[in-house]
XYZ file of C-alpha atoms in Angstrom:
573
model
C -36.404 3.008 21.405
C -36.345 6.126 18.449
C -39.173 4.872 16.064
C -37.302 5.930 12.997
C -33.755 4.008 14.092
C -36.558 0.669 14.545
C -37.825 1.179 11.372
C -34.235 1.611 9.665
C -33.233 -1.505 11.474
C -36.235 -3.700 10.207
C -36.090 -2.303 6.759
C -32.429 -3.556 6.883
C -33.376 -7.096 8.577
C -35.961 -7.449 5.412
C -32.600 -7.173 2.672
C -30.099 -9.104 5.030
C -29.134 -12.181 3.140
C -26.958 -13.259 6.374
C -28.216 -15.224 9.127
C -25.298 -14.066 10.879
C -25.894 -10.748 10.820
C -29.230 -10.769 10.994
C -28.908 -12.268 14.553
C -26.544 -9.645 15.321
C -29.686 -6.933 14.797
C -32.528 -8.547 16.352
C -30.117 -9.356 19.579
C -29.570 -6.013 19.927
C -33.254 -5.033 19.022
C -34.535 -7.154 21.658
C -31.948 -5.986 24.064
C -33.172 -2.580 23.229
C -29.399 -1.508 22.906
C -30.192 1.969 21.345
C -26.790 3.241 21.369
C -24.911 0.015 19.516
C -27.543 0.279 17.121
C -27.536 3.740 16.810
C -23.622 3.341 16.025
C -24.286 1.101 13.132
C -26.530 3.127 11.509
C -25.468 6.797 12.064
C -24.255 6.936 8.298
C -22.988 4.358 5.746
C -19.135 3.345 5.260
C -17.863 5.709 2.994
C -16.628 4.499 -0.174
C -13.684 6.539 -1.349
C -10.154 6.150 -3.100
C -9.159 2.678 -1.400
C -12.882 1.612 -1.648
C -14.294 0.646 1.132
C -12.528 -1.029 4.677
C -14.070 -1.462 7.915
C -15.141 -4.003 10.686
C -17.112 -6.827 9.889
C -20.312 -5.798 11.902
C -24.204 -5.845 10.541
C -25.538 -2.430 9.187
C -24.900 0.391 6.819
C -21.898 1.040 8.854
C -20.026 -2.012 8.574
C -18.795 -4.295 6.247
C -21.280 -7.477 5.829
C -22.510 -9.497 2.633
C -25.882 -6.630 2.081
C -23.291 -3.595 2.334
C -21.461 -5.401 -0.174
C -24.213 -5.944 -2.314
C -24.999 -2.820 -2.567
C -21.214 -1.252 -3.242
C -21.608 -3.900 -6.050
C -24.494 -3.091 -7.565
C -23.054 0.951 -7.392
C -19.822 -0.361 -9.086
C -21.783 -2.093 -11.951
C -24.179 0.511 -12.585
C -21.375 3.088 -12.868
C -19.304 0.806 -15.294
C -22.120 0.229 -17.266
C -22.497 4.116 -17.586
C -19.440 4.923 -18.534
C -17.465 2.322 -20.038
C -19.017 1.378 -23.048
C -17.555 -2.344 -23.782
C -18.176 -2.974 -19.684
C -20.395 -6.122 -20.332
C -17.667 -7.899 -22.580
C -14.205 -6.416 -20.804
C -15.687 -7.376 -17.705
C -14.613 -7.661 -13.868
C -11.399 -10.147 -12.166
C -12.326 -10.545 -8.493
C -9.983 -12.328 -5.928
C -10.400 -12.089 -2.330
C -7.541 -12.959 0.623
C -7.754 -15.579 3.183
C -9.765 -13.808 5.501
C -13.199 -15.428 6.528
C -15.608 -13.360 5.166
C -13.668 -12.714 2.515
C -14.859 -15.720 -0.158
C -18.330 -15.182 0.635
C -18.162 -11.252 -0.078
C -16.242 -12.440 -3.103
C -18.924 -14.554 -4.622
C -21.579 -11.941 -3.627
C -19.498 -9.159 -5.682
C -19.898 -11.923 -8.842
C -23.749 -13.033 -8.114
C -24.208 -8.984 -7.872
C -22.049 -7.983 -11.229
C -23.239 -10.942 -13.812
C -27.112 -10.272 -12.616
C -26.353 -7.096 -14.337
C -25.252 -8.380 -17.751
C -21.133 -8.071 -16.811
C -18.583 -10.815 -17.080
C -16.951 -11.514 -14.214
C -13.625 -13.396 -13.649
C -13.273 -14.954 -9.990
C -10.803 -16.540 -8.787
C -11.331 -20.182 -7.465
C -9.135 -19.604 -4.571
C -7.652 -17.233 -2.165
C -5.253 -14.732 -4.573
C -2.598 -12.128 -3.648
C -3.694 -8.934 -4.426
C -1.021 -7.965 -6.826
C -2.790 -10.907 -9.375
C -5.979 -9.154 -9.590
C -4.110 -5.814 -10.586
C -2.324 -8.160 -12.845
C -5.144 -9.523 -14.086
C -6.911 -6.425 -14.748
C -3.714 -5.303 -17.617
C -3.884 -9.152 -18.642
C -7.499 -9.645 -19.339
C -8.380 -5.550 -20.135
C -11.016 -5.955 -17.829
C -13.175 -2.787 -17.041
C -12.469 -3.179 -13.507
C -10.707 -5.110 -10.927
C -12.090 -5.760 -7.364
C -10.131 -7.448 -4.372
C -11.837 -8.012 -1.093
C -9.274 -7.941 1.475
C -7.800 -5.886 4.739
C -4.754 -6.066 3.947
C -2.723 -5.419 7.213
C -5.339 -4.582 9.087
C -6.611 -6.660 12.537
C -8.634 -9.264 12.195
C -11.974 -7.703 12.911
C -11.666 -5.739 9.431
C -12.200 -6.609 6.037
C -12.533 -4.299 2.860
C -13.384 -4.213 -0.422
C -10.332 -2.521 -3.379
C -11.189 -1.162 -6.588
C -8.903 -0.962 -9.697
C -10.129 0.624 -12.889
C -9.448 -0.587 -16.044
C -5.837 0.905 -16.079
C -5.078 -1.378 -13.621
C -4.658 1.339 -11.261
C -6.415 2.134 -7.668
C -9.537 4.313 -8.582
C -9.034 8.269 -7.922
C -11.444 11.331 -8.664
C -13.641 11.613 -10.267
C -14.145 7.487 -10.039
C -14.578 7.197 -6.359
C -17.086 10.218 -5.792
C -19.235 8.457 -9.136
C -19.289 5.128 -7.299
C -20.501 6.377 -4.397
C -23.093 8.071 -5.531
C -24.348 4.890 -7.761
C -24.036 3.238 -3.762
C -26.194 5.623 -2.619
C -29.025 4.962 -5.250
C -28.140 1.760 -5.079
C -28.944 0.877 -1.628
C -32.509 2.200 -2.416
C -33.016 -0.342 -4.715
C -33.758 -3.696 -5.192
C -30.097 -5.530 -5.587
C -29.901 -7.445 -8.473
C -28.684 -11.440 -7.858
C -27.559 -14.608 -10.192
C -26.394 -17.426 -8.485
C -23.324 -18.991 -9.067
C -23.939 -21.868 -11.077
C -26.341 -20.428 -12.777
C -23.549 -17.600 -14.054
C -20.998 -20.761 -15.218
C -23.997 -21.914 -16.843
C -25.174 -18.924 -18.703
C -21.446 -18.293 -19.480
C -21.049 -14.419 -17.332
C -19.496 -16.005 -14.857
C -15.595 -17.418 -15.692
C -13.466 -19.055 -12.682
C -9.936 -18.619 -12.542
C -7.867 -21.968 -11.989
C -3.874 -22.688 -11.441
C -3.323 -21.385 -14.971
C -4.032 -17.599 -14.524
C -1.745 -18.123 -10.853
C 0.722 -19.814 -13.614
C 0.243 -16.667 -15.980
C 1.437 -14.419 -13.075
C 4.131 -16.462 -12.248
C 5.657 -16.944 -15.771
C 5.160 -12.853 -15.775
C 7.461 -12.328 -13.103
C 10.064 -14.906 -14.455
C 10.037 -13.033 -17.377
C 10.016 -9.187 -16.619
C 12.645 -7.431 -18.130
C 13.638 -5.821 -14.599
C 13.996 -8.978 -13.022
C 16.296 -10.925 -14.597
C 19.336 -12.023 -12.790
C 21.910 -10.786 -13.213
C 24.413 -12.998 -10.480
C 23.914 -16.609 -9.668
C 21.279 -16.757 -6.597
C 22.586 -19.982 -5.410
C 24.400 -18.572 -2.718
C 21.621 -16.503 -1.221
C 19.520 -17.660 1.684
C 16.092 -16.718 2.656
C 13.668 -16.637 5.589
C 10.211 -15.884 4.250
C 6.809 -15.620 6.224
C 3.190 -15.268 4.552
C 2.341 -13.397 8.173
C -0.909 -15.960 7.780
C -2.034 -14.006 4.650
C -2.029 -15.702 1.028
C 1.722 -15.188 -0.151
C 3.493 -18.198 0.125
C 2.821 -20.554 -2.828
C 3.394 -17.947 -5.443
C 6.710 -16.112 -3.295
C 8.103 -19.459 -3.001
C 7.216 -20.228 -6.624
C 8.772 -16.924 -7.835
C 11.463 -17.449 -5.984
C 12.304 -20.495 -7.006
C 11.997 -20.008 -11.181
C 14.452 -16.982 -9.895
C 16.636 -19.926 -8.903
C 16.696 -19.536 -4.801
C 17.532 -22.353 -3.475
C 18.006 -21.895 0.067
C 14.368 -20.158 1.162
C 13.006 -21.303 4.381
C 9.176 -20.437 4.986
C 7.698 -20.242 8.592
C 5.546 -23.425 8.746
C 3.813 -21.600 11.721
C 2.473 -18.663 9.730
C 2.450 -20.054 5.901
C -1.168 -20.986 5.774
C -4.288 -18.469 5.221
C -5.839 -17.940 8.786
C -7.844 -15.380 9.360
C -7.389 -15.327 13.045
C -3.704 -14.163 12.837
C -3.115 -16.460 15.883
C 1.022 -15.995 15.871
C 1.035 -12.105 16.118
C -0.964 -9.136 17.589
C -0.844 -7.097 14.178
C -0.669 -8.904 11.002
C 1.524 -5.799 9.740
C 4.977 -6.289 9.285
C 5.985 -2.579 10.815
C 4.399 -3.793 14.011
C 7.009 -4.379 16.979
C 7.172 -8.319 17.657
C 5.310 -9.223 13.855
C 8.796 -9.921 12.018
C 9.490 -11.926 15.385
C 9.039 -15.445 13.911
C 11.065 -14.735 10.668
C 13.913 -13.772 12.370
C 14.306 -16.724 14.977
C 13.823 -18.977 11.604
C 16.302 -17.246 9.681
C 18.671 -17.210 12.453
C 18.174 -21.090 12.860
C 19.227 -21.259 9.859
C 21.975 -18.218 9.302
C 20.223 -17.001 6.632
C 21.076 -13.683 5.073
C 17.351 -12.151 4.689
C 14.538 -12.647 6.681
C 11.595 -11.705 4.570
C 7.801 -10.773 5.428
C 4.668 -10.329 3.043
C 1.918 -8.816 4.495
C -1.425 -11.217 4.474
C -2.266 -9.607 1.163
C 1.021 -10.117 -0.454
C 1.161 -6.113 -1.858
C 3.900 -4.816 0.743
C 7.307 -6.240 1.459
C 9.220 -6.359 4.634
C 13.023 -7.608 5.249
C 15.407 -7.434 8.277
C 19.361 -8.037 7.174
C 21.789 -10.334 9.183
C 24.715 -8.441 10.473
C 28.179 -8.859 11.457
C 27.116 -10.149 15.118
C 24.352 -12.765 13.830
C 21.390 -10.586 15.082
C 19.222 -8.812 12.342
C 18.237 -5.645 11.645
C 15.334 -4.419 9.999
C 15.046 -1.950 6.949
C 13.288 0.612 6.680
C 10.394 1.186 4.235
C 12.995 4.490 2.648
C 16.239 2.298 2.719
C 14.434 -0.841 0.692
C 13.513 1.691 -1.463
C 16.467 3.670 -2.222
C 18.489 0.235 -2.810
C 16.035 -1.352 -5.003
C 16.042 2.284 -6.459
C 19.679 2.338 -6.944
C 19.924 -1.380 -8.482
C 17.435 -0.941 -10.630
C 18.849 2.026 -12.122
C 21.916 1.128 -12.444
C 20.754 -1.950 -14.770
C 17.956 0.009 -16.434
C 18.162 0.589 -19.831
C 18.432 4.404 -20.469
C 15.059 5.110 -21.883
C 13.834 3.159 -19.198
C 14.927 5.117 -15.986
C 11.542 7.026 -14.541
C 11.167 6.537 -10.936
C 8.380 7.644 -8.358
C 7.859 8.454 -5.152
C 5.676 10.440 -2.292
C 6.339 13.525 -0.925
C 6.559 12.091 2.732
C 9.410 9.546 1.269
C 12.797 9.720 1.419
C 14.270 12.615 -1.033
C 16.791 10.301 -1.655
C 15.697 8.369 -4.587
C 15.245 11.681 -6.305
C 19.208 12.291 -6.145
C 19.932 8.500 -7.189
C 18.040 9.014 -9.756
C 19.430 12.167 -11.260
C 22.867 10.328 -10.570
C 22.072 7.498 -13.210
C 20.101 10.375 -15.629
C 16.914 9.084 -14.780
C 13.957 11.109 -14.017
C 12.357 10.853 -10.106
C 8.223 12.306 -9.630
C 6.979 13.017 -6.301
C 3.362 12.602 -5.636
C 0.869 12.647 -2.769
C 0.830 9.463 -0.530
C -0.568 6.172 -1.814
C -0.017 3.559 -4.758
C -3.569 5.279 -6.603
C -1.274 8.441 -7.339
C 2.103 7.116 -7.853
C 0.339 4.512 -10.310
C -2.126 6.813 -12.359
C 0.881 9.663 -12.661
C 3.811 7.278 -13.502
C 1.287 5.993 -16.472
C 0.769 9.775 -17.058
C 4.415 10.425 -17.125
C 5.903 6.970 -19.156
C 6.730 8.025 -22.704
C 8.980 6.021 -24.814
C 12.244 8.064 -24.027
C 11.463 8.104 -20.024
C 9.289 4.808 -19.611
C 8.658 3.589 -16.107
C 10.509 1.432 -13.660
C 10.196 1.885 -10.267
C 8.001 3.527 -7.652
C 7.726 3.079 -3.551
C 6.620 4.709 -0.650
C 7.784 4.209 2.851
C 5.097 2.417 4.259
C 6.206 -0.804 2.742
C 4.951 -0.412 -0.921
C 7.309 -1.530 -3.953
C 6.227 -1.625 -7.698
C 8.610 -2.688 -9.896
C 8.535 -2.675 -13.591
C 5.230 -1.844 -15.230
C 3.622 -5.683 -15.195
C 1.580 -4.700 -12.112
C 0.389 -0.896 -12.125
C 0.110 -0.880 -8.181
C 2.597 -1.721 -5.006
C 3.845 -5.682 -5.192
C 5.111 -7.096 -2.400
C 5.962 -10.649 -4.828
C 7.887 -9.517 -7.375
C 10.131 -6.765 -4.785
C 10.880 -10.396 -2.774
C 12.479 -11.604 -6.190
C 14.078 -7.804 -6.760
C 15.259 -7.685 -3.665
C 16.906 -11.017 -3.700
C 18.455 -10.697 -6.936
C 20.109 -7.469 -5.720
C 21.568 -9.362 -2.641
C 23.021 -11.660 -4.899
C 24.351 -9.538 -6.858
C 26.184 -7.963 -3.699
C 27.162 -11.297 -2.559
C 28.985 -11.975 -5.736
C 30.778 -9.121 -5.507
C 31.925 -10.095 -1.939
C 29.503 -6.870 -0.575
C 26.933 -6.970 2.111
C 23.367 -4.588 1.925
C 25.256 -2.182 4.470
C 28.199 -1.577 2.406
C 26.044 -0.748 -0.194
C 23.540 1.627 1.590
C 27.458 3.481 2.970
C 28.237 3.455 -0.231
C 24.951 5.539 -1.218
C 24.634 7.097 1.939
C 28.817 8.387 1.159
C 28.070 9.788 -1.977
C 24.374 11.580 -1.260
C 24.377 11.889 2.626
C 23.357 10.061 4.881
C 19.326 10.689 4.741
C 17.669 9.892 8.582
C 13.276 9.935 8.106
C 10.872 9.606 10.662
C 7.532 10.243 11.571
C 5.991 11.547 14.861
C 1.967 11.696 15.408
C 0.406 14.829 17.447
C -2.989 13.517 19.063
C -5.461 16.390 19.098
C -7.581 17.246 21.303
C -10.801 19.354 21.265
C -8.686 22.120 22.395
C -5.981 21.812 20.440
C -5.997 24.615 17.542
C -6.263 23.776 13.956
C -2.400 23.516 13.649
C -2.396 24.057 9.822
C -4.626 27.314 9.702
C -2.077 28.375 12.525
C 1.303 27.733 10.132
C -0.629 29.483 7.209
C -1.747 32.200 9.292
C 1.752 32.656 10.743
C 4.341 30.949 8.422
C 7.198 30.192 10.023
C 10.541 31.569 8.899
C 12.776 29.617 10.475
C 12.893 25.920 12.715
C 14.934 26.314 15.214
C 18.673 28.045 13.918
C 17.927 26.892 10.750
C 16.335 28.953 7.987
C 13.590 27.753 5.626
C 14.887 28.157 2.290
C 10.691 27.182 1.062
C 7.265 26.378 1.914
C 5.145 24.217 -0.119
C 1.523 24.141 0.754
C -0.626 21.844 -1.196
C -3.953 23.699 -0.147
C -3.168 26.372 -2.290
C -0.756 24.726 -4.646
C 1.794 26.990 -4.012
C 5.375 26.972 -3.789
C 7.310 30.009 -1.902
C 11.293 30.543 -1.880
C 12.570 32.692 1.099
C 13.417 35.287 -1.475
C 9.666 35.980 -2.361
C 9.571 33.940 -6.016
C 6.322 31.958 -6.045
C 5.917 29.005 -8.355
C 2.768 26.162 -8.639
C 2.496 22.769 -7.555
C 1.078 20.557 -10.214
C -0.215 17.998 -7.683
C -4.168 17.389 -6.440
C -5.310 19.784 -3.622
C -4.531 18.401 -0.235
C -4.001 19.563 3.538
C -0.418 19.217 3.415
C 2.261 21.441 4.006
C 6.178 20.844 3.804
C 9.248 23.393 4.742
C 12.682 22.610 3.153
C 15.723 23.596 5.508
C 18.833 25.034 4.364
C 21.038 22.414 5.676
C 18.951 19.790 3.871
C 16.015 19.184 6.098
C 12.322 18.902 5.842
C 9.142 18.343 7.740
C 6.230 17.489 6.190
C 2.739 18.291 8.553
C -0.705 17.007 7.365
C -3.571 16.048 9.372
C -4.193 11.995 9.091
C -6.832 10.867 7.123
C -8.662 8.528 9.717
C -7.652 9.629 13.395
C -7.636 13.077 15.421
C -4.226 13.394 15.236
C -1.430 15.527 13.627
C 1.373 13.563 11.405
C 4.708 15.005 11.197
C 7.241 13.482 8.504
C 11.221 14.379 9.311
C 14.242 14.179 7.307
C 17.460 15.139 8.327
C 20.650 14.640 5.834
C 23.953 14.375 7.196
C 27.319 14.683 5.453
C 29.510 11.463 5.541
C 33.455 12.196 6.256
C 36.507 10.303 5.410
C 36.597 9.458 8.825
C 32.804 8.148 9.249
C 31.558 4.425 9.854
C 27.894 3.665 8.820
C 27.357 3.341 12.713
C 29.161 6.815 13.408
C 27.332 8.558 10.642
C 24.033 7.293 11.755
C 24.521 8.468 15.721
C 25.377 11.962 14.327
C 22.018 11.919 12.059
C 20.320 10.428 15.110
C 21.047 13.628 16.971
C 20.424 15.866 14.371
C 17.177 14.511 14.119
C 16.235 14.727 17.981
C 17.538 18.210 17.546
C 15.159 19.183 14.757
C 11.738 17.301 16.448
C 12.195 19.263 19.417
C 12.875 22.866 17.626
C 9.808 21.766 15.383
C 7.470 20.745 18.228
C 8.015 23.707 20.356
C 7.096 25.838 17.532
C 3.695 24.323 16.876
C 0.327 25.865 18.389
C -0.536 24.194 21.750
């Protein structure tokens, strides 16, 4: 075996506090398995804007109790350099229900009070939108939640809010890192638990700050009712994660009566046992919801993810069977109700650039103000704080991969408090004797009816670099229709078929998007963790006099297999 990887290995195996892992190593190390262990130590997992996710797996590569030791320690020693109250604002860690999640939990604390800072844990499994709650409630210097989210079992991960309450972004992410890097050099700093209670650093959180979240919700400006809920009824799943005390709770303050909660999937379990991906967008994972909530006719079948931050929901139809929404629609009908209740200094909304346009239009309808940023919650979060002033203060912001904020209690996606949104708005519907898909015609009616999908080009080592192909040769046209402009966010530049030029005020990124002149757009950027290509459609269709929501939709359907094709024959092979 390479010398230098045994020496790397042992030098590990002397910091490992886990017999687990440790076992893991010197199995492989007496197996002489070069490659495996070559695999877990070919770099370290890099800690970036979402912090750090990965499988649970021994080594610098993985996620295990020394890796996050050391991402702690890196954490603390940045805080302590540049926030200058760090010690008494402190840290609020809560961790999911996966298995390694408690212990990583109580490491992150042991790690953070050895270093002089307070730390706030919670005593029991939390949903991730309390810890970015608790962040804005306590002004904490920091909030950490170790969870996965969505992801399979085999994962875990480690999320880092700063003291806005927001994900971290740059320059944040690239400082932590590097205090990881020095970090895992060094000696790790450790103070047991009790010894933490005792010395008064570390604080546990009990029922009252789940209570404090709770009475939040209940009392959020945005989500007060504004029908009587009785009549609304509710299948709800946890999807195994740590949801549903506190949806059912909200729920039920919201006065929800009639909410029926998959006994098979309510409790924390790591193991997922009930579906293949714990991700609602998954084929088969809304599968139990839906049999429950047709055993019981219920209107909404509902889905948290396992951390509670994103929000699923499939609507009953005319024929009993139940459709599910997509990430866009939820969003342009919470939009939509939300503005039309909103208070008019209180009317900015947010979205992503490979989102529906849609919201945009609503909101210009109801004189509210829509921003557009680069995917994920960190940006939508840091610019809608950016953006709130008192005559265009924040209150809404999504993207189509499940995420919902509402209101400005929680500055990052909350898959709680859209259930209770989301609800109220149905019963607002059903008072007025309306179902979800007469509203969505009725928006659809008035702003087109907006069709968005996403198709994924797997590259190969032949394939050329697609984007230095479309800059190198921009495209005039997709197929008969014309591109009326080309954003590219590599050079933040916007350019109108005419020849103007004008600057995007967004971050650098490898994206590029070309606006049709019937309505349509594709957005291409590379993904951020897989060889592959991502391609974002939207295709708007007018509705007639004479259109159904079903007619309308087989139209856009067409369109839209019209436009993939002319797009995909016109890309590099």
């Amino acid at each position: 075996m390479n010398s230098e990887l045994q020496l790397q290995v042992e030098h590990w195996l002397a910091q490992d506090p886990d017999p687990r892992t440790q076992a893991e190593l010197r199995s492989l190390l007496e197996q002489q398995d070069e490659q495996a262990l070559a695999a877990r130590f070919a770099g370290r997992l890099e800690f970036g804007t979402a912090g750090l996710r990965g499988i649970v797996a021994a080594g610098p590569m993985g996620m295990n109790r020394l890796v996050i030791r050391q991402t702690s320690a890196g954490l603390g020693a940045y805080l302590l350099e540049h926030v200058s109250d760090a010690t008494e604002r402190g840290v609020i860690i809560g961790y999911d229900g996966r298995h390694d999640s408690r212990i990583f939990a109580h490491d992150t604390a042991s790690v953070l009070t050895a270093m002089g800072i307070k730390v706030r844990l919670t005593a029991k499994v939390a949903p991730t939108p309390l810890v970015a709650f608790g962040v804005k409630h306590f002004n904490a210097a920091a909030g950490i939640v170790v969870t996965a989210s969505h992801n399979p079992p085999q994962y875990n991960g480690y999320k880092v809010y700063w003291g806005n309450g927001a994900q971290i972004i740059t320059p944040h992410d690239a400082g932590i890192a590097a205090k990881i890097e020095l970090a895992a050099s060094q000696s790790i700093p450790f103070l047991a638990h009790e010894a933490g209670i005792n010395q008064g650093r570390l604080q546990l959180l009990e029922d009252e700050f789940y209570q404090r979240y709770r009475r939040a919700v209940m009392q959020a400006e945005v989500l007060q009712p504004h029908t009587a809920p009785q009549r609304v009824s509710i299948a709800y799943t946890a999807m195994h994660g740590v949801g549903a005390d506190m949806a059912e709770a909200v729920l039920s303050d919201a006065g929800f009566t009639q909410v029926y909660s998959v006994a098979a999937q309510r409790e924390p379990d790591g193991d997922f046992p009930t579906v293949n991906f714990p991700n609602p967008e998954e084929k088969g994972a809304m599968d139990l919801v839906i049999a429950e909530a047709k055993k019981h006719g219920a209107m909404l079948a509902c889905a948290n993810d396992p951390d509670a931050d994103r929000f699923a929901v499939a609507v009953r139809q005319d024929d009993g069977e139940y459709q599910m929404l997509t990430g866009d629609q939820v969003g342009v009908l919470l939009g939509h109700y939300l503005l039309s209740h909103a208070r008019s200094e209180q009317r900015l909304v947010g979205t992503t650039i490979v989102s529906s346009s849609l919201l945009a239009k609503i909101a210009k309808r109801f004189g509210g103000e829509c921003y557009t940023t680069l995917t994920g919650f960190k940006w939508l979060m840091n610019v809608g704080m950016a953006k709130s002033q008192p005559q265009a203060q924040f209150l809404f912001a999504y993207e189509e991969a499940l995420g919902y904020t509402v209101g400005n209690m929680v500055w990052d996606k909350d898959g709680l408090s859209a259930l209770v949104a989301f609800a109220q708005f149905t019963a607002e519907l059903v008072a007025k004797g309306q179902t979800i898909w007469d509203r969505l015609e009725q928006i659809y009616r008035e702003h087109g009816f907006h069709l968005n999908t996403q198709v994924s080009i797997a590259l190969t080592p032949g394939t050329p670099d697609i984007g230095a192909y479309l800059r190198e040769f921009p495209p005039a046209a997709i197929g008969d229709q014309t591109i009326v402009s080309t954003e590219d966010f590599k050079t933040l530049e916007r350019r109108f078929a005419d020849g103007r030029r004008e600057p995007i005020e967004l971050s650098a990124s490898d994206v590029l998007i070309y606006r049709l002149a019937n309505g349509a757009q594709v957005i291409v950027r590379p993904s951020g963790t897989e060889p592959k290509i991502k391609c974002y459609y939207e295709v708007v269709e007018p509705m007639n006099a004479y259109d159904s929501l079903q007619s309308c939709q087989v139209r856009a359907m067409a369109a839209m297999a019209r436009f993939i094709d002319a797009h995909q024959a016109s890309l590099p092979k």
